[in-house]
XYZ file of C-alpha atoms in Angstrom:
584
model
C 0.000 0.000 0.000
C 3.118 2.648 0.664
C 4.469 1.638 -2.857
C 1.260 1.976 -4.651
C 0.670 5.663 -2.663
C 4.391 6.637 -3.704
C 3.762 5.801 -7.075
C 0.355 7.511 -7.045
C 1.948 10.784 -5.716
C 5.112 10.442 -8.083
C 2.118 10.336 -11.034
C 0.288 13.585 -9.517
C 3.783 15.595 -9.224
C 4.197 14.722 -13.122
C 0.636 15.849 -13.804
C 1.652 19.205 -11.937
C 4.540 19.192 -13.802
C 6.419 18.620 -10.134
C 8.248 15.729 -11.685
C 9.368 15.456 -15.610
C 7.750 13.055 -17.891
C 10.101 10.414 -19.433
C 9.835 11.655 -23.486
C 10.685 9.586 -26.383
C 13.961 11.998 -27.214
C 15.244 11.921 -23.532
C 15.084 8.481 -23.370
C 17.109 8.073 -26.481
C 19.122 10.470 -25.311
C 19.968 8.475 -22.091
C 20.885 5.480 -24.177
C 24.082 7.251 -25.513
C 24.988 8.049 -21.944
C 27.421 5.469 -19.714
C 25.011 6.664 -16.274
C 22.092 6.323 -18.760
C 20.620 3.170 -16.451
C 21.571 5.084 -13.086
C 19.683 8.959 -14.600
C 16.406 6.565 -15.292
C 16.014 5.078 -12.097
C 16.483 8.970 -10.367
C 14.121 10.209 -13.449
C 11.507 7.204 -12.619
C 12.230 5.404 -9.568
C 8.921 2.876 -10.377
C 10.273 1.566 -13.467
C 12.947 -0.902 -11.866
C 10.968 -4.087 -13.300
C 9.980 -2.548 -16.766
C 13.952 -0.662 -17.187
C 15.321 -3.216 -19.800
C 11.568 -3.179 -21.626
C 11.398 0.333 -22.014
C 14.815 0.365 -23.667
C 14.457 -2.176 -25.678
C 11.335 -0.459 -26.944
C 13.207 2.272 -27.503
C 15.849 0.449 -29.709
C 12.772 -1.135 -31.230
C 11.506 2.439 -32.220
C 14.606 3.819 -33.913
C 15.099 0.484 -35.753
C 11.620 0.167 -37.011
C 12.004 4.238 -38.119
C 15.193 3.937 -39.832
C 13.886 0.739 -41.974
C 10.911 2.767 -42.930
C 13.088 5.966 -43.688
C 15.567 3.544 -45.801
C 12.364 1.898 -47.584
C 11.563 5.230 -48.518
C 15.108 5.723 -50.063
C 14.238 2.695 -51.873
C 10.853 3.566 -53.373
C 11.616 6.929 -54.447
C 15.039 5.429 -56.209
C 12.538 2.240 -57.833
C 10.194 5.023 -58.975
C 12.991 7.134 -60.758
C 14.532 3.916 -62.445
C 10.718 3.355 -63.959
C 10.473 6.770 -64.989
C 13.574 6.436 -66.578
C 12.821 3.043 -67.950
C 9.482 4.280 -69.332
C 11.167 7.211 -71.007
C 14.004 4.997 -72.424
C 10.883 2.669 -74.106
C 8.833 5.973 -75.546
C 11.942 7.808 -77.293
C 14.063 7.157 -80.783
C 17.324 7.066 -80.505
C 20.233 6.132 -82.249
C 23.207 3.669 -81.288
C 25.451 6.236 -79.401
C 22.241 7.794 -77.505
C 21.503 4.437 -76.591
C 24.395 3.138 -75.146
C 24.067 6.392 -72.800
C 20.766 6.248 -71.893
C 21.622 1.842 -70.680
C 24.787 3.218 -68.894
C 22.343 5.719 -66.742
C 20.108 2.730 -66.198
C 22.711 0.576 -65.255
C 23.972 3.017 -62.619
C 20.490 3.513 -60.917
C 19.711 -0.059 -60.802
C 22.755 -0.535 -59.206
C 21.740 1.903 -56.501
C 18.679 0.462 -56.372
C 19.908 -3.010 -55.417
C 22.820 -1.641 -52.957
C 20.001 0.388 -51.399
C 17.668 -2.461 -50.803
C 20.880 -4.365 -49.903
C 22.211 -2.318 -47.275
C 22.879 -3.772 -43.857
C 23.993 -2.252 -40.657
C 27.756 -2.613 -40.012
C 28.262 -1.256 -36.577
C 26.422 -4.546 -35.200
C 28.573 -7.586 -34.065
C 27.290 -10.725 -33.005
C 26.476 -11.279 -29.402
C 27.305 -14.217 -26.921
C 23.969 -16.144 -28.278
C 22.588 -16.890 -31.544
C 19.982 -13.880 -30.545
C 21.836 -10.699 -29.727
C 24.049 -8.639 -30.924
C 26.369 -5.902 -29.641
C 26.305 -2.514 -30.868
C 26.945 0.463 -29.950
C 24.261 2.669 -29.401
C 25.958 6.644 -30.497
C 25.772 5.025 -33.999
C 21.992 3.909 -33.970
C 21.468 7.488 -32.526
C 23.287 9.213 -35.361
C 21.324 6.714 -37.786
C 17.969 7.504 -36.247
C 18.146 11.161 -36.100
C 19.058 11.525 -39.461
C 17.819 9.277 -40.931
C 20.538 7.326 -42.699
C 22.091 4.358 -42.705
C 26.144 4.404 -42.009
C 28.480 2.639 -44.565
C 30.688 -0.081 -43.784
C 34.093 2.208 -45.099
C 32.013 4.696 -42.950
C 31.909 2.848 -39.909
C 35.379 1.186 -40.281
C 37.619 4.114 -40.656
C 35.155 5.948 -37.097
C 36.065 2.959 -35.500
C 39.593 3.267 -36.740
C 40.080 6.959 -35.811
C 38.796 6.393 -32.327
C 41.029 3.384 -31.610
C 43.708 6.053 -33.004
C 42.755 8.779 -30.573
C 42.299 6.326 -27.138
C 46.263 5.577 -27.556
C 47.121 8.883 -28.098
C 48.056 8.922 -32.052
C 47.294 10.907 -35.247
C 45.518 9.356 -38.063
C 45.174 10.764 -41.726
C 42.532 8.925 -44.374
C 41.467 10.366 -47.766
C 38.102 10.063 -48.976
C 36.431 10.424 -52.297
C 33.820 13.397 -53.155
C 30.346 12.547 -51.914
C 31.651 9.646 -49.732
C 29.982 11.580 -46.423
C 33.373 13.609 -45.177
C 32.287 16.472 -43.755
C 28.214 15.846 -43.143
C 29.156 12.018 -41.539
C 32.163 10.929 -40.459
C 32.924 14.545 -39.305
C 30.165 14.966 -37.112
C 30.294 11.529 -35.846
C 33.781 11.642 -34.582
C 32.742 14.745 -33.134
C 29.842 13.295 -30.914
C 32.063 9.977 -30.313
C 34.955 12.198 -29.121
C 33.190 14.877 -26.749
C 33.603 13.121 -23.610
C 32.847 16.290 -20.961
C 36.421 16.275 -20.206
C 38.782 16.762 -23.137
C 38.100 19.360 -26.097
C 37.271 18.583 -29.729
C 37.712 21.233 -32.736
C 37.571 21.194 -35.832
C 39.489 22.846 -38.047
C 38.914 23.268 -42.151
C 40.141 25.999 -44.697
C 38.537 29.795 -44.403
C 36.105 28.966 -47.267
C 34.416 26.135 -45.582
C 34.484 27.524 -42.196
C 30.554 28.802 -43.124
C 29.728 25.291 -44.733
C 30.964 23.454 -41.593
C 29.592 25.238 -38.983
C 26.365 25.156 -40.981
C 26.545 21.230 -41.303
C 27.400 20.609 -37.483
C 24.524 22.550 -35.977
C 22.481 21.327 -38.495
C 23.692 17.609 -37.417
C 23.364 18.910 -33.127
C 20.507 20.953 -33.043
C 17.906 18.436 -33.507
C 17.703 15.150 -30.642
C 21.183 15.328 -29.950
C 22.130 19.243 -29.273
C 25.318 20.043 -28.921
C 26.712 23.858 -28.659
C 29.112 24.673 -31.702
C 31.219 27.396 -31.413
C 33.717 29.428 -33.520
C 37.472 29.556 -32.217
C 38.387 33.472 -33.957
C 41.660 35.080 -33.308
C 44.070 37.129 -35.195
C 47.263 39.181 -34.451
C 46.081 42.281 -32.483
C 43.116 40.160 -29.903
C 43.856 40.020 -26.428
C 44.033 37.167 -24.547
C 41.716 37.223 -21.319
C 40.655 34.793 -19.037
C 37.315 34.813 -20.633
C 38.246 33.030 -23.688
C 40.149 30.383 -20.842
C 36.591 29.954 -19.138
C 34.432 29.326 -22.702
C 36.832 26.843 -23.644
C 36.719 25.111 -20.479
C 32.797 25.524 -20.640
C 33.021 24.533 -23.941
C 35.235 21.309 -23.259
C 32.610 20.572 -20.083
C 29.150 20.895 -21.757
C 30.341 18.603 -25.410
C 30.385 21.251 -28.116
C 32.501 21.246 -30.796
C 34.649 23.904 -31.848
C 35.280 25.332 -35.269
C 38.431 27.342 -36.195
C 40.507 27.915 -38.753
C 43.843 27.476 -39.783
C 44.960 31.053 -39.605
C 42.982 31.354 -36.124
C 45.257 28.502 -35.096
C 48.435 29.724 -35.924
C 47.747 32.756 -35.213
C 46.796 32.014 -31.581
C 49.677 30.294 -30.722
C 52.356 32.780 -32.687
C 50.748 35.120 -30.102
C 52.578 33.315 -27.313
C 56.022 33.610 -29.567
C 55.595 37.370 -29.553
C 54.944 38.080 -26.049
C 58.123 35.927 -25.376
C 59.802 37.743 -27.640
C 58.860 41.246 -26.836
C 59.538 40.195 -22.725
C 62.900 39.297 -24.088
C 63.705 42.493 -25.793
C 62.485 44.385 -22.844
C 65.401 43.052 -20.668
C 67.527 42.925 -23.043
C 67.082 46.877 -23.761
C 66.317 47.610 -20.231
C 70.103 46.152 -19.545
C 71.481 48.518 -22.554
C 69.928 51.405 -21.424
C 71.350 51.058 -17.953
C 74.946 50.755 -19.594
C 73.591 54.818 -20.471
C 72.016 53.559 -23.936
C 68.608 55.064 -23.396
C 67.098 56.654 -26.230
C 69.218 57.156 -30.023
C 71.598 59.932 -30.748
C 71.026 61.933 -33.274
C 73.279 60.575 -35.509
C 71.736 57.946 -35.288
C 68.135 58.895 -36.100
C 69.315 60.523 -39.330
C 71.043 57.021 -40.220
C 67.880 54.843 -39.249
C 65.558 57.580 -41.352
C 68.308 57.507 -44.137
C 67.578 53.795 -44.379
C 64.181 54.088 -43.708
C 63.847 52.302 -40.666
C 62.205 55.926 -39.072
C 62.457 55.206 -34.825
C 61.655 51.849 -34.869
C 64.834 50.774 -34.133
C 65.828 52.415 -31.120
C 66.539 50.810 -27.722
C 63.828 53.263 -25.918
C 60.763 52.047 -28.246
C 61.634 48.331 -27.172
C 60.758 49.243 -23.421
C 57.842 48.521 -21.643
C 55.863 50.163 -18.888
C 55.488 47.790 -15.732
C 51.400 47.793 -16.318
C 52.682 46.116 -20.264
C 55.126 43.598 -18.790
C 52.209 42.508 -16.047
C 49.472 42.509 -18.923
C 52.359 40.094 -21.094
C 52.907 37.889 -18.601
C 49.448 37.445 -17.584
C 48.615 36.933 -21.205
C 51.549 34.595 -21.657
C 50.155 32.687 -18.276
C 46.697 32.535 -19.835
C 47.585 31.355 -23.932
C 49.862 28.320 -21.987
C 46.794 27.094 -20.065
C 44.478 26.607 -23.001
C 47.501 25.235 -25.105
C 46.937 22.705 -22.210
C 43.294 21.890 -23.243
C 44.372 21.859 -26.764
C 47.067 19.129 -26.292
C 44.630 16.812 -24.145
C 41.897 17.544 -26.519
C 40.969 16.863 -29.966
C 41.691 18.268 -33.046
C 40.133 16.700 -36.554
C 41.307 18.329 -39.573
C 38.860 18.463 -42.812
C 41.099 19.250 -46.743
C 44.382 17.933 -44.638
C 45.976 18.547 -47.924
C 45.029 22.271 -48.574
C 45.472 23.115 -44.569
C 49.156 21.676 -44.103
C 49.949 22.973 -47.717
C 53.054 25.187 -47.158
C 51.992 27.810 -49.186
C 48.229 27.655 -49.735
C 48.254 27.540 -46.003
C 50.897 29.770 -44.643
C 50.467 32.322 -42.424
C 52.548 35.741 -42.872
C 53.526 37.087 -39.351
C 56.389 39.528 -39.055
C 58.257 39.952 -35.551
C 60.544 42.215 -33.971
C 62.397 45.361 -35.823
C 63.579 45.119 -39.543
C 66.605 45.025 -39.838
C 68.582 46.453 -42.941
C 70.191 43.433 -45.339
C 73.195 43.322 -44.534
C 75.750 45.318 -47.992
C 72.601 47.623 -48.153
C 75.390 50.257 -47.589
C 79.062 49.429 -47.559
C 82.475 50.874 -48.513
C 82.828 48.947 -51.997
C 79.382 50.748 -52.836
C 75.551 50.653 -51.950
C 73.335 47.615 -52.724
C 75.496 45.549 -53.470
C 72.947 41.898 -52.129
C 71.491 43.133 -55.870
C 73.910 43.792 -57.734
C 75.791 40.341 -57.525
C 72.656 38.475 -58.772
C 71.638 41.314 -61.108
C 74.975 40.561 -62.670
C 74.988 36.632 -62.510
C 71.148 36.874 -64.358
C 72.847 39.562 -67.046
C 74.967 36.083 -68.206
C 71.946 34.221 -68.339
C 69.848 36.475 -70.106
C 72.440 37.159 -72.749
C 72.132 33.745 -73.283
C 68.779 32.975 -73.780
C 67.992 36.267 -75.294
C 70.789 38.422 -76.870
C 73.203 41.104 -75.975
C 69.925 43.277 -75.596
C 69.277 42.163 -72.177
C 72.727 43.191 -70.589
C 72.354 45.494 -67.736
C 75.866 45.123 -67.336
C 78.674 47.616 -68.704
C 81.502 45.102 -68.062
C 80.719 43.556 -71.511
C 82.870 45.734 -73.968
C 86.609 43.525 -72.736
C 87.007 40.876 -75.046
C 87.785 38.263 -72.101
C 84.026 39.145 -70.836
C 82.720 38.944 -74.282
C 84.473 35.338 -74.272
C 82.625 33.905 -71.282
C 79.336 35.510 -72.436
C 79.847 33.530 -75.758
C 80.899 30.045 -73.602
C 77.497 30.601 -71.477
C 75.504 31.195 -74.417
C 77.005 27.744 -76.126
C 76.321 25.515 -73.081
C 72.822 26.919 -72.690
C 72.130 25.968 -76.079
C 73.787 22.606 -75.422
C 71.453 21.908 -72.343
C 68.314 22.874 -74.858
C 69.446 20.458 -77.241
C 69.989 17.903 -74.205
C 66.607 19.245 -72.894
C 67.992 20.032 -69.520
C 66.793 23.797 -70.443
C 63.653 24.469 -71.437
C 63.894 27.663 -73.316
C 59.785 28.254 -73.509
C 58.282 30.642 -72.040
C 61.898 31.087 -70.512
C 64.990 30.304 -69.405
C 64.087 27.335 -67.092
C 66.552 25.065 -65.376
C 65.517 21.185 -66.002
C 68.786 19.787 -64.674
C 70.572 20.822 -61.530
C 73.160 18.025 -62.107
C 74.050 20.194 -65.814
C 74.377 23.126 -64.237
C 76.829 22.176 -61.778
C 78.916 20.145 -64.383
C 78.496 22.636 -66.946
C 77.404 26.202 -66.528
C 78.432 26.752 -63.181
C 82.164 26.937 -63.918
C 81.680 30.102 -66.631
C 79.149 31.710 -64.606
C 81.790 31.752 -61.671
C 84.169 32.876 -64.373
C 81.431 35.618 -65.549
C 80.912 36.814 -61.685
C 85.313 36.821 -61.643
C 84.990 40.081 -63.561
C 82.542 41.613 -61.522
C 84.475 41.218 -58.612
C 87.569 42.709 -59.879
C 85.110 45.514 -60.585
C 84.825 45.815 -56.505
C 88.619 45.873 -56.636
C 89.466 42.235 -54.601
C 93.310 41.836 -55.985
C 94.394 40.619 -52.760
C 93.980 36.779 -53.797
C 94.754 35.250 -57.503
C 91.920 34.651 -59.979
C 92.214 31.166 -60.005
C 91.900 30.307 -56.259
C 88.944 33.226 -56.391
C 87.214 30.503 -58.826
C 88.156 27.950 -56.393
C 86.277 29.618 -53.808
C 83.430 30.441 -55.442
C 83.327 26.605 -56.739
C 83.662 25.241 -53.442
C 83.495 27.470 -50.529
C 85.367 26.482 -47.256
C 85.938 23.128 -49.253
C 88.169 25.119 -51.532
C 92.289 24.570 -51.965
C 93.896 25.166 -48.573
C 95.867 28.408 -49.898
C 92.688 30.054 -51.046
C 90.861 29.562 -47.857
C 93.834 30.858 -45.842
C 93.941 33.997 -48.397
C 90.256 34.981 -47.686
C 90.401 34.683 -43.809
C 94.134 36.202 -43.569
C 94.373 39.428 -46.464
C 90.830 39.829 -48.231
C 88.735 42.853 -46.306
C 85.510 42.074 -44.435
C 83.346 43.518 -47.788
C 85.547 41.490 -50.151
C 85.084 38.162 -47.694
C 81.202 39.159 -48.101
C 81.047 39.222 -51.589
C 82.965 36.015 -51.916
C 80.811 33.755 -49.557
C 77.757 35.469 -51.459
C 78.968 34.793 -54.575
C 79.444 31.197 -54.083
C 76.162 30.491 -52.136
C 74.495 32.090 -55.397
C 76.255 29.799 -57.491
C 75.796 26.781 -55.083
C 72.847 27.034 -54.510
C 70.159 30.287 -54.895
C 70.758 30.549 -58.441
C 70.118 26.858 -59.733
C 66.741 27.458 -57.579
C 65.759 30.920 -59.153
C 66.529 29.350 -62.624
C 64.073 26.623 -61.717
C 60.751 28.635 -61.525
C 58.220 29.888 -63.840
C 57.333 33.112 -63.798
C 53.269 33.773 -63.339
C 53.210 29.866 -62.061
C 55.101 29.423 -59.045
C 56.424 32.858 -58.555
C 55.554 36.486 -59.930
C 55.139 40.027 -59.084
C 51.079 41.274 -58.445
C 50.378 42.311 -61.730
C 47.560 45.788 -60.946
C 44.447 43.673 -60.623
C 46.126 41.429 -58.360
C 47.278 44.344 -56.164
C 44.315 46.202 -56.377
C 42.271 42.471 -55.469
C 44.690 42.177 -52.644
C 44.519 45.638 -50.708
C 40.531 44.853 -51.118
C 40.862 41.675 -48.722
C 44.183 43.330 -46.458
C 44.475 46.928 -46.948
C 47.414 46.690 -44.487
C 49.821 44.026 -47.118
C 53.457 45.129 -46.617
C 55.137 46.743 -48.908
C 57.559 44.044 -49.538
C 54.489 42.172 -51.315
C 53.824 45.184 -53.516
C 56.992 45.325 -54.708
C 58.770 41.761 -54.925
C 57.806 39.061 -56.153
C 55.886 36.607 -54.321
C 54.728 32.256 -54.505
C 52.018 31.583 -56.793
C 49.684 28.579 -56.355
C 48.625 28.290 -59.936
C 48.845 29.668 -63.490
C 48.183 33.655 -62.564
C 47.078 33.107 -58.877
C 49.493 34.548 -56.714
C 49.363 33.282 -53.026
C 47.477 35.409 -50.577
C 49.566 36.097 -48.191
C 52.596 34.320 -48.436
C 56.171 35.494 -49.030
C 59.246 33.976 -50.312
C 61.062 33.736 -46.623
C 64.827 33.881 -48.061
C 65.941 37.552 -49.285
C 68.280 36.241 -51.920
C 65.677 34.263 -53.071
C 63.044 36.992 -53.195
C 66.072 39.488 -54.892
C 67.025 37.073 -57.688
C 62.982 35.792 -58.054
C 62.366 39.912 -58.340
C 64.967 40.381 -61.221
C 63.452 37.464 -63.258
C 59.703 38.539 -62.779
């Protein structure tokens, strides 16, 4: 009599809405939970006998509703293949048009009979002849959307998790329309959101709308799940606010959506801060020495080269409030590093995120710096002139005497190695280890060192006695250039012992052009892997980053395809970007 009054009174508090009512949804919600037996008995304390029943009826229900939804699938692909069948009976056509029209028929008849042939793969046979082992998230996922999960489907989610319980990193391609980013992406990401570790999910900029679209179309409906967006760039702040979402958000399931550049750019943030902390010792210590500020000298010398202030010791130091605001930062960005690292991170277009250059992000740090022979005693910009010179040999080669920039040309010995370059260019088009169309391109690295290397070395000889080095013989200056520090002991001892510090410069320059910049340069196509912004690609740039540095105005910069320069990135080497500049 007690029970049946508790029971009576557990009834009336559910009519008064005292007690909640056990719906279809949270039930099926409960089944995906490991406390889901423990959070019925506390919802409905009177269903201890009837437990297993009710979820079994339950299971019975989504079952039942997927085989009708997957039925449907069937009829509605049965009634297109008659249509189709009909309309293939009624027309005239003639022996090509009809071997198209059976090849269409073929293909939906074959979808037709995989469809009514389609069997659930995430069930495994039980201990008797009657059950079966499953697990339930993937009857959920079926259920709500209506869908029944392929076996590749199911075998590379199993895979992936198996992957991420030890602790690894996984990478599988899939074909177009295989269920990527609508199935095995949301999947993993209700699999993986445990209420203690974080899941994100990061894709390329243009699909950051499409994927945040597709998961909270995917959790909004019986399974809801909050989906955030991870945003960040250069100039954001780091507070302990964005600590507690992500810790809310790790807690409560969601999944979070970010971007490459978000990434990268969140955890470059944490580089700067280190390095700015660093430079404000490091100048705080100068300026005790009595370094403070610049002379005047000095300012004229930094505007001269057009560095303006930025170089000065007093712009590098901080105000106490700064350092505290740093280091709190810093204190903050190393804590949710820590929930990245125990969390989650699945990566949709691997290939176009972890592409070097389609991918990159462009972050400048500290003070720039002048190249170094931007000024000098043997004369002023001298990092171009060396490879405007080595490129004059080239050119005169492939093109004519037209090309020369070069006034060196009218002795007869320079003449002589211009007409030796020119020969062994046309030798490596005949041996088609140069292509000559639409340029000068360099096929064969192993031809250039055993053949053009030597009279380009001999073509850069003149240019240096030019700059007036006639403290070491030509022939171990060739030497050098040929081999660097590997070169004959007497050369190497003349370069460190009698040759000045501009004429040692010019040497080790000179030979890591012909070692090793040039043969790269000489490689690329101009407008297809490198290029300057023709106007419409500047004027399309400043659009999307009004605040592009100069340098990308003005050198030339990677392409990712025929006449599609990269967005942001830049060549990183300056000898590179020089000698890529000149050919553009």
């Amino acid at each position: 009599e007690g029970e049946a009054r508790a029971r009576i009174a557990y009834q009336l508090a559910q009519i008064g809405g005292i007690n909640s009512r056990l719906r279809v949804d949270l039930l099926i919600t409960l089944l995906m939970s490991v406390w889901g037996d423990s959070d019925l008995a506390q919802l409905n304390p009177f269903l201890e006998s009837q437990r297993e029943t009710v979820i079994g009826l339950a299971i019975a229900v989504m079952c039942r509703t997927n085989r009708i939804s997957q039925g449907t699938n069937c009829l509605r692909i049965a009634e297109d293949l008659l249509a189709s069948l009909q309309q293939a009976k009624a027309q005239q056509a003639d022996a090509g048009e009809e071997m198209i029209t059976a090849n269409a028929l073929k293909l939906k008849a074959t979808s037709l009979a995989t469809a009514l042939a389609a069997e659930r793969h995430f069930c495994a046979p039980g201990d008797t002849d009657r059950t079966f082992d499953f697990d339930p998230r993937f009857l959920v996922f079926e259920f709500t959307y209506g869908l029944l999960l392929r076996k590749s489907q199911v075998e590379m989610v199993r895979k992936f998790m198996q992957t991420a319980s030890q602790g690894g990193s996984m990478c599988r391609q899939m074909i177009m329309g295989a269920g990527k980013t609508t199935v095995v992406g949301p999947l993993l990401a209700l699999l993986l959101a445990d209420g203690e570790h974080l899941v994100m999910q990061v894709c390329p900029t243009a699909l950051l709308e499409m994927t945040r679209n597709v998961m909270r179309e995917r959790f909004s409906a019986l399974v809801c799940r909050p989906i955030y967006t991870f945003h960040f760039e250069r100039y954001a702040e780091v507070t302990p606010h964005l600590l507690g979402k992500l810790r809310r958000a790790s807690e409560s399931r969601a999944i979070v959506v970010a971007t490459p550049t978000s990434i990268k750019s969140f955890q470059l943030k944490l580089v700067e801060i280190i390095h700015a902390l660093d430079a404000n010792v490091a100048a705080g210590a100068k300026a005790d020495e009595g370094t403070r500020g610049i002379s005047k000298a000095l300012r004229q010398a930094a505007g001269y080269l057009g560095l303006s202030r930025r170089g000065s010791i007093s712009d590098l130091i901080l105000e106490e409030a700064q350092v505290e605001n740093m280091k709190q930062q810093a204190n903050t960005i190393v804590q949710i590093l820590a929930i990245f690292k125990a969390g989650t991170l699945i990566v949709d277009e691997i290939d176009l995120v972890l592409h070097p250059l389609k991918s990159e992000l462009n972050w400048p740090l500290g003070v720039k710096e002048p190249l170094d022979f931007t000024r000098s005693e043997s004369g002023n910009g001298l990092r171009w002139d060396l490879p405007f010179h080595l490129l004059d040999g080239v050119f005169y080669a492939a093109e004519g005497p037209q090309s020369l920039t070069t006034e060196i040309t009218e002795s007869r010995e320079s003449r002589t190695v211009l007409e030796e370059i020119a020969k062994v260019v046309a030798e490596g088009i005949e041996q088609r280890t140069i292509q000559a169309v639409p340029h000068f391109v360099l096929l064969s690295k192993p031809f250039y060192h055993r053949r053009l290397k030597m009279w380009l070395a001999r073509w850069l000889l003149l240019w240096l006695r030019e700059r007036r080095l006639t403290t070491i013989s030509d022939q171990d200056t060739l030497d050098y250039l040929m081999l660097g520090n590997r070169a004959n002991e007497i050369a190497v001892k003349t370069v460190k012992e009698k040759c000045s510090d501009n004429h040692v410069k010019m040497l080790n320059l000179g030979h890591d052009w012909l070692r090793a910049f040039l043969p790269f340069v000489l490689g690329k196509i101009d407008r297809v892997t490198f290029g300057l912004l023709s106007p419409q690609n500047l004027a399309r740039a400043l659009s999307l980053d009004p605040r592009m540095p100069r340098s990308r105005r003005l050198t030339a910069v990677p392409f990712v395809g025929k006449d599609v320069p990269s967005r942001a990135s830049e060549f990183s080497h300056p000898d590179v970007t020089i000698g890529l500049t000149v050919l553009a």
